[in-house]
Tab-separated table of C-alpha atoms and ligand atoms in Angstrom:
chain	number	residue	atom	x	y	z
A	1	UNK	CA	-43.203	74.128	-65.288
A	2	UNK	CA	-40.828	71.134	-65.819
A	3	UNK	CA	-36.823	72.217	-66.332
A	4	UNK	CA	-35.588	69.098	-68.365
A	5	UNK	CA	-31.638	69.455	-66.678
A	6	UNK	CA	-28.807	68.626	-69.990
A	7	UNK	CA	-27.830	64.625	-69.986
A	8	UNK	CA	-24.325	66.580	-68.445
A	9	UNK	CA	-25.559	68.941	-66.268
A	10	UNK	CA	-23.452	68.578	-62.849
A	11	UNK	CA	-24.557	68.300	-59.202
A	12	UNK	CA	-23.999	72.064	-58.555
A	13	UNK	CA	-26.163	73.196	-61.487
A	14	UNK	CA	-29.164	70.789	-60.519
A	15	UNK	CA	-28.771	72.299	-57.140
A	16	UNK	CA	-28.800	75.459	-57.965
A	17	UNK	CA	-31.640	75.543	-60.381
A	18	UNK	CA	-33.676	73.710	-57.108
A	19	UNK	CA	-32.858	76.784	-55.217
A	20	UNK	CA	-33.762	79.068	-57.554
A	21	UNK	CA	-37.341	77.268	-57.853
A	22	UNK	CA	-37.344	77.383	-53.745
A	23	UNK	CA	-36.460	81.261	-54.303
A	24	UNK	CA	-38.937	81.819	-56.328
A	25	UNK	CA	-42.203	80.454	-54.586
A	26	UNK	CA	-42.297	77.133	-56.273
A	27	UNK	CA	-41.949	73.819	-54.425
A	28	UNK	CA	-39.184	72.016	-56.431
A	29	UNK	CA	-39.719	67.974	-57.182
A	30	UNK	CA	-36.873	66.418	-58.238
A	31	UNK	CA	-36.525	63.096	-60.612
A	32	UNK	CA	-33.351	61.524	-61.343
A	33	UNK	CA	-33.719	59.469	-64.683
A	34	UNK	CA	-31.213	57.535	-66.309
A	35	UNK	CA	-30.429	59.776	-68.696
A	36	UNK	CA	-31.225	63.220	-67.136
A	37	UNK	CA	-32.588	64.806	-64.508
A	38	UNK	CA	-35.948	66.528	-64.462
A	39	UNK	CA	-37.156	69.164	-62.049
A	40	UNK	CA	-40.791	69.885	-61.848
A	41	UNK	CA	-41.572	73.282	-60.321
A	42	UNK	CA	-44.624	73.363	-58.990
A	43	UNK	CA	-47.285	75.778	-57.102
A	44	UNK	CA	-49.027	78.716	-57.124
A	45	UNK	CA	-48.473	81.904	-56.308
A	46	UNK	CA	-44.385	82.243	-57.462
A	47	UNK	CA	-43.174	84.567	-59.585
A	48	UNK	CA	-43.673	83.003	-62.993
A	49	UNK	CA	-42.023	85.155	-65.374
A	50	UNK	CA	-38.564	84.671	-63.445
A	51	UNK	CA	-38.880	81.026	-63.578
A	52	UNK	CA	-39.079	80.979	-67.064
A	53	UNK	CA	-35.694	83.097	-66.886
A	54	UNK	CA	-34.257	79.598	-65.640
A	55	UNK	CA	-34.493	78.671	-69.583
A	56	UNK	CA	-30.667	79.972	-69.449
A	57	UNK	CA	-29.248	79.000	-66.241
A	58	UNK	CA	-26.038	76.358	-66.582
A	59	UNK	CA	-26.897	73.231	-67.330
A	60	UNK	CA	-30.728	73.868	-68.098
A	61	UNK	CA	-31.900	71.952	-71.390
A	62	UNK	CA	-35.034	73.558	-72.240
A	63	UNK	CA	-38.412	74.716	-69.983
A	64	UNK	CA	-41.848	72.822	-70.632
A	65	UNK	CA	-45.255	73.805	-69.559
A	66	UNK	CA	-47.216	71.151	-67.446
A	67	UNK	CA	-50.536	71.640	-69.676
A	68	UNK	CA	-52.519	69.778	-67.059
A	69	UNK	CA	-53.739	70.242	-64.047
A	70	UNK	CA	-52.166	67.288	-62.649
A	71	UNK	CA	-48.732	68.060	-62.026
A	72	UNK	CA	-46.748	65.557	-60.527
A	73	UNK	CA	-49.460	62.487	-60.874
A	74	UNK	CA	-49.232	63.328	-64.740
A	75	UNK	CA	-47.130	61.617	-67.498
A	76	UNK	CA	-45.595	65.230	-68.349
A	77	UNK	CA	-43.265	65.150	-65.108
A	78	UNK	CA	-42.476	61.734	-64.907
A	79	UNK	CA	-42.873	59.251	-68.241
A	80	UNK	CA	-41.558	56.015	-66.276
A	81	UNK	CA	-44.329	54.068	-64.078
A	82	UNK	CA	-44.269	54.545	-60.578
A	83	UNK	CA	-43.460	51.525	-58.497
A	84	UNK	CA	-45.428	51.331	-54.826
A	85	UNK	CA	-43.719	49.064	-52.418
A	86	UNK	CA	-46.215	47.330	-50.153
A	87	UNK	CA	-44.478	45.455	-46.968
A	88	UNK	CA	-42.326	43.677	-49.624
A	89	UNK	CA	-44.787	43.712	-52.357
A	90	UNK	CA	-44.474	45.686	-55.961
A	91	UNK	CA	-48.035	47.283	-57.594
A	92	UNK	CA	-47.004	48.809	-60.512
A	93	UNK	CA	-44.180	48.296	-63.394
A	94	UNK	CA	-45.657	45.637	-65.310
A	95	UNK	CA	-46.693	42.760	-63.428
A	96	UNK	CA	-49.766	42.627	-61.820
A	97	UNK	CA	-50.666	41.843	-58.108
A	98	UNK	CA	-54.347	40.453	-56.541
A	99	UNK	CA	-55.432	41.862	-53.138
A	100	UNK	CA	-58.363	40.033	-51.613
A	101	UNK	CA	-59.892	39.901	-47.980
A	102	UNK	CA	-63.598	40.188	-46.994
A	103	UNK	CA	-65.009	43.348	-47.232
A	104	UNK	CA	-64.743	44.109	-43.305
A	105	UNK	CA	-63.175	41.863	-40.981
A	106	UNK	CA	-65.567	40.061	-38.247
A	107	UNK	CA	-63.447	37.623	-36.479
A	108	UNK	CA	-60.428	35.867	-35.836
A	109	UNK	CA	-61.856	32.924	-37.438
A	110	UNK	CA	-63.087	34.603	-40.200
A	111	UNK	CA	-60.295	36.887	-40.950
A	112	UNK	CA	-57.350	34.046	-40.855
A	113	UNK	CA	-59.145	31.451	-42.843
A	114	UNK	CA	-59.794	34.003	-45.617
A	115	UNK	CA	-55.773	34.868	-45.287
A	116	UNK	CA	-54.604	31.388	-45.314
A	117	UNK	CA	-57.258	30.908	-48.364
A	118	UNK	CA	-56.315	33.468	-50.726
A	119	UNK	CA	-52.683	32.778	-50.080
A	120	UNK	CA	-53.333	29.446	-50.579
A	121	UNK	CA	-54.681	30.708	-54.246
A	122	UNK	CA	-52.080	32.873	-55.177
A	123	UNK	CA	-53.312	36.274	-53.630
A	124	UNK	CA	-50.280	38.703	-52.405
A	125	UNK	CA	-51.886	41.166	-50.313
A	126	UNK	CA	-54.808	41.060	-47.848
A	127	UNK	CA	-57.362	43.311	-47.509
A	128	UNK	CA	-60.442	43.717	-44.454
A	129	UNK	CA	-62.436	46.423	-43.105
A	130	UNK	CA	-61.683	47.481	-39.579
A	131	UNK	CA	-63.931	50.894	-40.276
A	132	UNK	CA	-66.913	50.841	-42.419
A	133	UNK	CA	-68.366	53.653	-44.631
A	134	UNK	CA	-71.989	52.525	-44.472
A	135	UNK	CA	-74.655	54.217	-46.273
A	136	UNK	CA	-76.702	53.216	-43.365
A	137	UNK	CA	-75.913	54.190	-39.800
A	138	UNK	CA	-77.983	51.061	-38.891
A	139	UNK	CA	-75.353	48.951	-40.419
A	140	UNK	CA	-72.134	46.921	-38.762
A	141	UNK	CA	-69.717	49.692	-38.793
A	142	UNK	CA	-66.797	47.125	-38.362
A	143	UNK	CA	-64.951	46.406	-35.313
A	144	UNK	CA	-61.811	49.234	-35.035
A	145	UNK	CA	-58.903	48.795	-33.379
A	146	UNK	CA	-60.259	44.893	-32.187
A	147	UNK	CA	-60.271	44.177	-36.447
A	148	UNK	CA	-56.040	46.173	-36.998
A	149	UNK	CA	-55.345	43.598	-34.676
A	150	UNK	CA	-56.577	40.564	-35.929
A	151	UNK	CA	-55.227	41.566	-39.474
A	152	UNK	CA	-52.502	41.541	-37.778
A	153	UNK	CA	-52.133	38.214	-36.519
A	154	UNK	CA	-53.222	37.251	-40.565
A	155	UNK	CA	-50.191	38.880	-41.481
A	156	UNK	CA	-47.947	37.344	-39.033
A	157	UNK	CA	-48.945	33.912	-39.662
A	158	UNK	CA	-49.514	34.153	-43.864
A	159	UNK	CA	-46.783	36.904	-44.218
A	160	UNK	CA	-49.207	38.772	-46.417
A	161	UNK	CA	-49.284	42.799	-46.226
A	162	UNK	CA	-52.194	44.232	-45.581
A	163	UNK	CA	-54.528	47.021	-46.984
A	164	UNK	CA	-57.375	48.822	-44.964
A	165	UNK	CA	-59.640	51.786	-44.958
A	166	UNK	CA	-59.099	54.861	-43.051
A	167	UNK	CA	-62.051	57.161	-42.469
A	168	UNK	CA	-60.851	59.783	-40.776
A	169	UNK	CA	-58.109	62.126	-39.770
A	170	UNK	CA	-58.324	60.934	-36.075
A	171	UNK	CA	-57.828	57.012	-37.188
A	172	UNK	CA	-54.710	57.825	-39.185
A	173	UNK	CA	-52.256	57.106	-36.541
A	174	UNK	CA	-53.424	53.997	-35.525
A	175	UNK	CA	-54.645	52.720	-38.442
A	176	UNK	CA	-50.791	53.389	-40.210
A	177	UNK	CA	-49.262	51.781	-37.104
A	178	UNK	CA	-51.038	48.591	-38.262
A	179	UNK	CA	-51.552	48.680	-41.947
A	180	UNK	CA	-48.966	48.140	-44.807
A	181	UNK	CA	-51.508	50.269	-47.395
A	182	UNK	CA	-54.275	52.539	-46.241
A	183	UNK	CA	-56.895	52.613	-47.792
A	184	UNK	CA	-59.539	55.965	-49.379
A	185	UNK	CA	-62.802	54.368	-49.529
A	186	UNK	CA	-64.703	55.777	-52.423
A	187	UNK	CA	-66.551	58.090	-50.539
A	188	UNK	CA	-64.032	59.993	-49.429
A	189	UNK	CA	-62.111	60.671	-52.318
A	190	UNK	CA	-62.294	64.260	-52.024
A	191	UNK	CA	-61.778	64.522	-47.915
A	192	UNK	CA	-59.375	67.090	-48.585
A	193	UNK	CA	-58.539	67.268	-44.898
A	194	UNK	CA	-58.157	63.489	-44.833
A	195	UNK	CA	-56.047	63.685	-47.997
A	196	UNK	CA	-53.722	66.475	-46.335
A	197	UNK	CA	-53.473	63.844	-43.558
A	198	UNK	CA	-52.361	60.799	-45.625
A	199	UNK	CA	-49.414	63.186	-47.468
A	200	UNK	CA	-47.546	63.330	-44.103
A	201	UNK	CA	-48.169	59.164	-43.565
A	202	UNK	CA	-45.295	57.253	-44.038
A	203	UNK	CA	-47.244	54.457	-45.436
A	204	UNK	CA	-49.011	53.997	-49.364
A	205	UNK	CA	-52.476	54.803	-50.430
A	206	UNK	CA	-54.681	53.285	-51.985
A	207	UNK	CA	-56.969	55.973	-53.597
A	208	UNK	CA	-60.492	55.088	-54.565
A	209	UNK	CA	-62.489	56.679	-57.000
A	210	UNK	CA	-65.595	58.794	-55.979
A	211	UNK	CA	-68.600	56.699	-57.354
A	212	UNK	CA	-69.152	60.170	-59.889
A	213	UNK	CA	-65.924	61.651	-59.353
A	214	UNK	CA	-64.451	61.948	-63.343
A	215	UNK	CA	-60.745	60.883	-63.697
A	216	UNK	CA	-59.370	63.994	-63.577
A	217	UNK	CA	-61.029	64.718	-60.232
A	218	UNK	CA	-59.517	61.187	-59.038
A	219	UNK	CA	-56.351	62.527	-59.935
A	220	UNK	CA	-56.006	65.609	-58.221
A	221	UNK	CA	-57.329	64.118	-55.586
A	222	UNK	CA	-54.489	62.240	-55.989
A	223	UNK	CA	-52.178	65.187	-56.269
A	224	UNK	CA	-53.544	66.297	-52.906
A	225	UNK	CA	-51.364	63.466	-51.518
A	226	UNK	CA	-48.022	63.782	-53.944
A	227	UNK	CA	-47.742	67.450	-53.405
A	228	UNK	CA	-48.167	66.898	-49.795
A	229	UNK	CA	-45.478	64.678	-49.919
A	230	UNK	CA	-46.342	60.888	-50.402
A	231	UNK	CA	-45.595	59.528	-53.164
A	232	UNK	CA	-46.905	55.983	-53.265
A	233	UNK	CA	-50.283	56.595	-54.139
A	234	UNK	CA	-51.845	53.785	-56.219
A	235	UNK	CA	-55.248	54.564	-58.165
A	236	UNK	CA	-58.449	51.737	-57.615
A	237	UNK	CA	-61.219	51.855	-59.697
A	238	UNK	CA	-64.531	50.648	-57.985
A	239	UNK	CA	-67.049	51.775	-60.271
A	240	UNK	CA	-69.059	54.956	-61.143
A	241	UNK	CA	-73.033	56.081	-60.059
A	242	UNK	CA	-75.105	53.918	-62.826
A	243	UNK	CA	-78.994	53.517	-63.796
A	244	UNK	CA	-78.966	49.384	-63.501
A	245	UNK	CA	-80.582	48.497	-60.283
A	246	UNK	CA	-79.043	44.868	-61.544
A	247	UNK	CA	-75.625	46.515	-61.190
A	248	UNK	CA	-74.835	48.235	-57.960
A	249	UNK	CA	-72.368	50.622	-60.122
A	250	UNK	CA	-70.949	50.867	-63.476
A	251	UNK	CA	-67.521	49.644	-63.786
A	252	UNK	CA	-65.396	51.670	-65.663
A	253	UNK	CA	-62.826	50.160	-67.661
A	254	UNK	CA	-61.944	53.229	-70.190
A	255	UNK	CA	-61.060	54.941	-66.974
A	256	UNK	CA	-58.641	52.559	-65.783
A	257	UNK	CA	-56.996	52.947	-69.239
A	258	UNK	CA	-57.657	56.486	-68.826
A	259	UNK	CA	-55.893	56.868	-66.037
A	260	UNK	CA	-52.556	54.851	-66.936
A	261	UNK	CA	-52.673	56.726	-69.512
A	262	UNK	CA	-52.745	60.221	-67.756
A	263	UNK	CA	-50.741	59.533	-64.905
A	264	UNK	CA	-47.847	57.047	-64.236
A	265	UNK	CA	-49.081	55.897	-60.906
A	266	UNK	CA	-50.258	52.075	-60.392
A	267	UNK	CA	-54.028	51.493	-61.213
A	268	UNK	CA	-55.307	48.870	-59.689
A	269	UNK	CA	-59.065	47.751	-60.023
A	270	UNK	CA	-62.062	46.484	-57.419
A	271	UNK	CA	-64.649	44.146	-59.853
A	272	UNK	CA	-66.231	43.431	-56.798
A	273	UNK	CA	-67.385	47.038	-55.390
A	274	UNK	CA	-67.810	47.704	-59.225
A	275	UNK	CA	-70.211	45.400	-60.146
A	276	UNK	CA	-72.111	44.532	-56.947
A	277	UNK	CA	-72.720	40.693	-58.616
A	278	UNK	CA	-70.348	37.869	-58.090
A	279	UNK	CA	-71.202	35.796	-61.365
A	280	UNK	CA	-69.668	38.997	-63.428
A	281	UNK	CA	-66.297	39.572	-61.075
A	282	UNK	CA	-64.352	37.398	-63.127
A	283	UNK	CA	-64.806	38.571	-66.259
A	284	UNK	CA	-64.411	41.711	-65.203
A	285	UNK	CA	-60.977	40.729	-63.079
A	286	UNK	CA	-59.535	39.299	-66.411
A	287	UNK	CA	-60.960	42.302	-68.691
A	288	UNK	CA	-59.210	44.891	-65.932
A	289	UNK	CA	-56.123	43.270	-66.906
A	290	UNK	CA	-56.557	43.123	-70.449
A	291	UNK	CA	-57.159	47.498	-70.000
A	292	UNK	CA	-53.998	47.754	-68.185
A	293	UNK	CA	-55.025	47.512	-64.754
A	294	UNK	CA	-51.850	46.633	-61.948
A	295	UNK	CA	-54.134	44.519	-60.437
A	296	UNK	CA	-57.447	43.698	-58.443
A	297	UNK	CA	-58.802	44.298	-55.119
A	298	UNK	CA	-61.575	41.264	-54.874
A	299	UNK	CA	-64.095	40.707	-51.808
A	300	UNK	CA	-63.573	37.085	-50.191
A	301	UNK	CA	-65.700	35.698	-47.658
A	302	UNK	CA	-65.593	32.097	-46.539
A	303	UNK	CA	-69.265	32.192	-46.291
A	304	UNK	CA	-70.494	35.153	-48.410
A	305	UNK	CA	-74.229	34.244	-46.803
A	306	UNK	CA	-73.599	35.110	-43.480
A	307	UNK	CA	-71.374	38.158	-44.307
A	308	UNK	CA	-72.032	41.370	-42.126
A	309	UNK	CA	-71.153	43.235	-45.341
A	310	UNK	CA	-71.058	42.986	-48.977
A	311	UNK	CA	-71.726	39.654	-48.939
A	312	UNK	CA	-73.697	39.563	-52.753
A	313	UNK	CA	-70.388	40.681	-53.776
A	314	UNK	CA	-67.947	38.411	-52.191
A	315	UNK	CA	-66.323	35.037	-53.773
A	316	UNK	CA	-65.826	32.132	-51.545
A	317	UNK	CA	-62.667	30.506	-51.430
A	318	UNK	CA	-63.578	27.860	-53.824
A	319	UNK	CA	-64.657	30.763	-56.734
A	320	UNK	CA	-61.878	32.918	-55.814
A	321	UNK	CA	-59.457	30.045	-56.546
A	322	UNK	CA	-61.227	29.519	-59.446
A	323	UNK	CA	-60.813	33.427	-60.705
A	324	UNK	CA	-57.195	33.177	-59.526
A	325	UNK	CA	-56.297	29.997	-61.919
A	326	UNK	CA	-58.233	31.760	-64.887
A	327	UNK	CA	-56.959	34.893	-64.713
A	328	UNK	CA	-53.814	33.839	-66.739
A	329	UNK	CA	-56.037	33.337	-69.723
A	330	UNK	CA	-55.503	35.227	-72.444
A	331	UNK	CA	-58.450	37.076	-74.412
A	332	UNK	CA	-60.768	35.142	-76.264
A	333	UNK	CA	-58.827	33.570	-79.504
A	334	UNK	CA	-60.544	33.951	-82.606
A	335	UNK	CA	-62.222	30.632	-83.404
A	336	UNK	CA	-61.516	31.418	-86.936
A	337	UNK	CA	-57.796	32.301	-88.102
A	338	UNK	CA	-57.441	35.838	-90.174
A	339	UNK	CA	-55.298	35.073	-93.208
A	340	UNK	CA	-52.370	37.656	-93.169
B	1	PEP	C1	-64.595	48.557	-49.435
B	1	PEP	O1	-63.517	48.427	-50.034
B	1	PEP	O2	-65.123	47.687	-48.733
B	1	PEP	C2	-65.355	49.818	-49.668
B	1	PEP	C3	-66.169	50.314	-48.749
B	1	PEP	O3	-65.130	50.324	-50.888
B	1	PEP	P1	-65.655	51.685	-51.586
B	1	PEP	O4	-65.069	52.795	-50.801
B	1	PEP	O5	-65.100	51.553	-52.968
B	1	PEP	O6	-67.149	51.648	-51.552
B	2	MN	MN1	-67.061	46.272	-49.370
């Protein structure tokens, strides 16, 4: 239920309409617009037919129903896009932001001159795999706490914030002692466990979808965090289960505008993971924009050849420059001009 507060409503009313919700079983959430403030009371559980009661409590403007199942990720709550903060960088709002890295990191060497070369191209965030989801056991698994601290040492030296995976509730400590955004890998979208985990982090997520989760699984799964109580959550879409063995998924871009549509957190998009094929990435970087998208996780390598992982994915530096400088374009102009 959302209680939309009057523009006047004072400090004590707001307050006491918050302890009512608390009274009643709900958990209250609380946002302060411009113009008004909103409560959202959400749960399960409370007494319902006493919150509606609320309806004529000082300073209350009218009750709404939250019709989806997505309470505080949805547009219902809260109209205004969220804005995630990471180390000093803003993904949402407007603008749009490019994380790239390789897809795990492998050494010092490695990791830094990928840092100082997406930098160099106008990247703001770095990403690299210090634990693996493989489908194979067989396969690197990356190199733990060894690969946090080389990102590390990219950061220091390039400034850059940086984004890695998490695969488990053990890691989380150490892996939010060292990283600026940790990351969901797709797989474990609905690690409810895991999720729990991340609410309590004081760090953002970055929340991948589950290669056939639909978007309103993604989202609760991104309620799982809010309602836990971390609110910088930003979506990534990395592509869906497809039938082309000549793409390793299908990249969704109706879910990206989906999802902005549905909820007001950042959606950012991965081309890379989404298409499995490097000669398609930048289209697909510039037509992620176009949808809405807050920006794009990309694979980087320096020598996508000798990669340990992903490497039929990953740009070199010279093609990720590339991307970077034609991003800016705009969509295709007609050749032909329509007569108004
Ligand atoms: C990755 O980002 O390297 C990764 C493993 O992604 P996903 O979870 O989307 O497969
Ligand atoms: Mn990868």
């Amino acid at each position: 239920m959302i209680v939309n507060m009057k523009p006047d409503a004072t400090a004590e009313q707001i307050e006491h309409v918050i302890d009512r919700i608390k009274e009643l079983g709900f958990q209250p959430h609380v946002i302060r617009g411009a113009e008004r403030t909103v409560i959202g009371a959400v749960g399960s559980g409370g007494q319902r037919s006493a919150l509606e009661a609320l309806q004529v409590a000082p300073g209350v403007d009218a009750l709404i129903p939250i019709s989806q199942p997505f309470k505080l990720v949805g547009r219902e709550l809260k109209r205004e896009p969220t804005v995630v903060n990471v180390g000093g960088v803003k993904i949402g709002g407007g603008d749009w932001v490019v994380c790239a890295g390789p897809c795990s990191v492998e050494s010092r060497e490695q990791i830094l001159e990928v840092a100082r070369g997406i930098k160099k191209a106008g990247a703001t965030l770095l990403r690299g795999g210090a634990y693996k989801p493989r489908t194979s056991p067989y396969d690197f698994q990356g190199l733990g706490v060894e690969a946090l601290e080389l990102l590390a040492e990219a950061r220091k030296e390039t400034g850059l914030p940086i984004v890695t995976e998490v695969m488990s509730t053990e890691d989380a400590d150490i892996v939010a002692e060292y990283a600026d955004m940790l990351q969901v890998g797709a797989r474990n979208m609905q690690n409810f466990p895991l999720l729990r985990r991340l609410a309590k982090v004081n760090r953002p997520i970055l929340l991948k979808r589950g290669p056939s989760a639909t978007v309103k699984e993604w989202l609760l799964a991104a309620e799982y965090l809010l309602t836990g109580g971390n609110p910088n959550v930003v979506l990534c879409e990395r592509g869906i289960k497809g039938f082309d063995p000549d793409l390793r998924n299908t990249f969704d871009l109706a879910a990206i505008a989906l999802a902005k549509e549905l909820s007001h957190l950042p959606v950012v998009a991965d081309p890379s993971h989404g298409t499995g094929r490097r000669s398609v990435i930048p289209a697909m970087s510039r037509a992620a924009i176009a949808c809405g998208a807050d920006g794009l996780m990309i694979e980087v390598h320096p020598c996508p050849e000798r990669a340990l992982s992903d490497g039929p994915q990953s740009l070199d530096l010279p093609a990720f420059a590339k991307l970077m400088a034609e991003l800016d374009r705009p969509a295709r102009p007609r050749a032909v001009a329509v007569r108004a």
